[in-house]
C-alpha positions as a printed NumPy array, in Angstrom:
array([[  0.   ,   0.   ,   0.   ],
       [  1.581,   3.472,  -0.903],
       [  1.955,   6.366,   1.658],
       [ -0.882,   7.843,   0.029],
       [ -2.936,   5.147,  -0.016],
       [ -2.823,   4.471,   3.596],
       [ -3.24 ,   7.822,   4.843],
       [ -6.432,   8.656,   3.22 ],
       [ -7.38 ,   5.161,   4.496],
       [ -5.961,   6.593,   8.064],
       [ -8.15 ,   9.469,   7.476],
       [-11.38 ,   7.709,   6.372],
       [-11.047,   5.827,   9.673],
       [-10.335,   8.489,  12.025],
       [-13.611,  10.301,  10.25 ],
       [-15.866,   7.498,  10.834],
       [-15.392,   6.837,  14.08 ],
       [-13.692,   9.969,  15.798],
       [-12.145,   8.682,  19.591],
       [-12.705,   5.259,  18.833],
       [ -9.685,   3.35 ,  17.174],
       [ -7.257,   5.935,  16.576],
       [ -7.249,   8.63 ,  19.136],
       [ -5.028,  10.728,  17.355],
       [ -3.767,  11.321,  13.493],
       [ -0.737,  13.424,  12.994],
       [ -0.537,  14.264,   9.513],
       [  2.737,  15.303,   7.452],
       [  4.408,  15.794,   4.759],
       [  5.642,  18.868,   1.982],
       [  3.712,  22.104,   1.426],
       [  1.083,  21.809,  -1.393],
       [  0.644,  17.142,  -0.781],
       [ -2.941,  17.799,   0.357],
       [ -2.554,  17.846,   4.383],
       [ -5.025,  20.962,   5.114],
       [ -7.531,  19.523,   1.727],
       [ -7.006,  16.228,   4.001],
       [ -8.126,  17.395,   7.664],
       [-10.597,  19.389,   5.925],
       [-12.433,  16.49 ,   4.398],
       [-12.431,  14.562,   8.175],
       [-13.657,  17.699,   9.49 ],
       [-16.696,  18.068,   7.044],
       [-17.131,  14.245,   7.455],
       [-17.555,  14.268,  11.105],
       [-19.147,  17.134,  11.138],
       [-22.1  ,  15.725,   8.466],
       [-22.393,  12.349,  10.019],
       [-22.033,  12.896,  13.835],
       [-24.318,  15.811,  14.138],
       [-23.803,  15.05 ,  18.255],
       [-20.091,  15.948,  17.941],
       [-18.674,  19.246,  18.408],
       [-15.639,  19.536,  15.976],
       [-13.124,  22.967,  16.063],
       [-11.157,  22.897,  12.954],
       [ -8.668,  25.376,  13.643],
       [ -5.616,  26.724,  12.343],
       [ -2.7  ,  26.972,  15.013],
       [ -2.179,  30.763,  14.122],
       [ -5.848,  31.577,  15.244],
       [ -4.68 ,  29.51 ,  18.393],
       [ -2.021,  31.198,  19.131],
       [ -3.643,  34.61 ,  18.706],
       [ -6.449,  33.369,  20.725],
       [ -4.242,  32.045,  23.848],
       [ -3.04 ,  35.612,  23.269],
       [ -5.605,  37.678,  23.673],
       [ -7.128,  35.814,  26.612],
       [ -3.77 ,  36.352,  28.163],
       [ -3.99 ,  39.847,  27.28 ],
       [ -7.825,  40.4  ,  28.195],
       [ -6.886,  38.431,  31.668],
       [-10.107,  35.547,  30.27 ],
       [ -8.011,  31.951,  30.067],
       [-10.947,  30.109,  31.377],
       [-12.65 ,  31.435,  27.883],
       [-10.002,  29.915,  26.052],
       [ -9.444,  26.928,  27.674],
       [-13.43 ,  26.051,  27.577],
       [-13.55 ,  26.086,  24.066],
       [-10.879,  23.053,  23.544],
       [-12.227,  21.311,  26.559],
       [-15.509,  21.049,  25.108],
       [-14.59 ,  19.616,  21.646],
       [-15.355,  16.129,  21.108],
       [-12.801,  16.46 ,  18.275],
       [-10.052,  19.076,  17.815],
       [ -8.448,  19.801,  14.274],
       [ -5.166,  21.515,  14.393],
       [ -3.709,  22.512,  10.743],
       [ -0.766,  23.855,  10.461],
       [  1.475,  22.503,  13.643],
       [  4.348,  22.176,  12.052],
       [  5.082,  25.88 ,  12.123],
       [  5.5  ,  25.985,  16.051],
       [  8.642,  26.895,  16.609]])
């Protein structure tokens, strides 16, 4: 099975059954293989056929700015209530934590 191959079929799995067997799927690879079009398609997956689930699909610039401005604004327990409430989290773009 190619790389490809088995991480769309990675993917598909995580989508139908978010939490279940795979906990966590860390995708990578070079900019412009498909990782964001990838996460996207779980997210919309999930998010059409587990109506009960609350999915953030987030970018980790927006959580960055976010953990920011609660900082800032002196309001952590806003920012921390809106991961802890997620049944699923989507994080694009980890790689550029440095």
């Amino acid at each position: 099975m190619g790389k490809s191959k088995a991480c769309s079929k990675s993917a598909l799995k995580v989508a139908k059954s978010p939490g279940e067997d795979m906990k966590l799927l860390y995708i990578y690879g070079e900019a412009g293989m498909g990782k964001t079009h990838l996460l996207n398609s779980i997210n919309n997956y999930i998010v059409e056929n587990s109506k009960s689930l609350k999915v953030i699909n987030i970018t980790i610039y927006k959580v960055i700015n976010n953990m920011i401005n609660s900082i800032s604004n002196d309001k952590n327990d806003l920012f921390n209530s809106e991961f802890y409430n997620a049944d699923v989290l989507v994080f694009d773009n980890l790689q550029d934590i440095n």
